[in-house]
XYZ file of C-alpha atoms in Angstrom:
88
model
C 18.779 5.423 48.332
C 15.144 3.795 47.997
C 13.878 0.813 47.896
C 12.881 0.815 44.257
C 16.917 1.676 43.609
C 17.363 -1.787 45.266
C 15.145 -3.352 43.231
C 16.623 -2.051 39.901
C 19.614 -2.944 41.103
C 18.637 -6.865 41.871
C 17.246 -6.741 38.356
C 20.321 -5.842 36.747
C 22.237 -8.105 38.379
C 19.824 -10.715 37.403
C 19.915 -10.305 33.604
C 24.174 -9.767 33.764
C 25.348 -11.030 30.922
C 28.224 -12.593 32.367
C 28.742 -14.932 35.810
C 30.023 -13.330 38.788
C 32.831 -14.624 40.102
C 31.765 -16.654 42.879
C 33.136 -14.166 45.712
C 30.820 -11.362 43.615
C 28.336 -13.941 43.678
C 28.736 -14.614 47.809
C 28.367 -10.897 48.498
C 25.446 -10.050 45.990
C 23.769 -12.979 47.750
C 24.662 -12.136 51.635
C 23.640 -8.461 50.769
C 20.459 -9.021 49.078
C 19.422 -11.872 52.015
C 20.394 -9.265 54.595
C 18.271 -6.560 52.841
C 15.000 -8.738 52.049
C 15.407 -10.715 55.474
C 17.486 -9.895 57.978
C 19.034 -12.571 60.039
C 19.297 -15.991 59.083
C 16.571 -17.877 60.968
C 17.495 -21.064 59.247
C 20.200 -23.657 61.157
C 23.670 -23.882 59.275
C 23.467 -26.667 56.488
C 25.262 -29.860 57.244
C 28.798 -30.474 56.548
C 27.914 -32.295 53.184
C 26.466 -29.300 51.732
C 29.428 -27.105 51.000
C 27.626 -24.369 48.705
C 24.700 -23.766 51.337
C 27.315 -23.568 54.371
C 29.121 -20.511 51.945
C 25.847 -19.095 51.014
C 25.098 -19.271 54.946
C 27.928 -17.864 56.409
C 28.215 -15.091 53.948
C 25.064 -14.044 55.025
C 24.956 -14.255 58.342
C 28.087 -12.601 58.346
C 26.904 -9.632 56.544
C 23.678 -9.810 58.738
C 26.019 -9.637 61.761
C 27.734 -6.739 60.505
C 24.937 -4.338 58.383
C 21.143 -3.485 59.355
C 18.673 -4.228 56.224
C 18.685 -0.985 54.720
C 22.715 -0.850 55.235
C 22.227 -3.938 52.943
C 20.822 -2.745 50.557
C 22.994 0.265 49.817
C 26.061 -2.508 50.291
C 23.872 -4.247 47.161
C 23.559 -1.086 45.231
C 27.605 0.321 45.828
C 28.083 -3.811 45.026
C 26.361 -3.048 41.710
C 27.681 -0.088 40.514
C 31.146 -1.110 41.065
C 30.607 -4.480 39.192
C 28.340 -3.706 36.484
C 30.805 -2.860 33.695
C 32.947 -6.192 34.435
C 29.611 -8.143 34.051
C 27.308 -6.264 31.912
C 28.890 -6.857 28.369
């Protein structure tokens, strides 16, 4: 796995033709995060923003569990497994 397999892969997923359903969505998000920037430096977003506290935990829950590079092979596997569901 290299780094420029990463980045195809974020491309891809960028130009799907469909949405990912929003738990796709969360992990796509918490693995690319994880890859680009490890931990979340960032505090939690306040209780009135519901989408950032999602995107937040999801990602420092992957960051808790997967080093960058573990990341971004998550992304990739992530990828491969979903790109026929949202591709057409």
């Amino acid at each position: 796995m290299t780094s420029a397999e990463f980045d195809a892969a974020v491309t891809a997923v960028n130009s799907f033709k469909k949405m990912p359903s929003q738990d796709d969505a969360l992990l796509f998000y918490a693995y690319f995060k994880t890859a680009k920037f490890g931990k979340p430096t960032d505090g939690r977003p306040g209780l009135f923003d519901m989408k950032g506290r999602y995107k937040y935990d999801a990602w420092a829950k992957a960051a808790d569990e997967l080093s960058p590079e573990e990341a971004q092979k998550k992304y990739i596997e992530l990828y491969e497994s979903k790109k026929a569901d949202y591709e057409n």
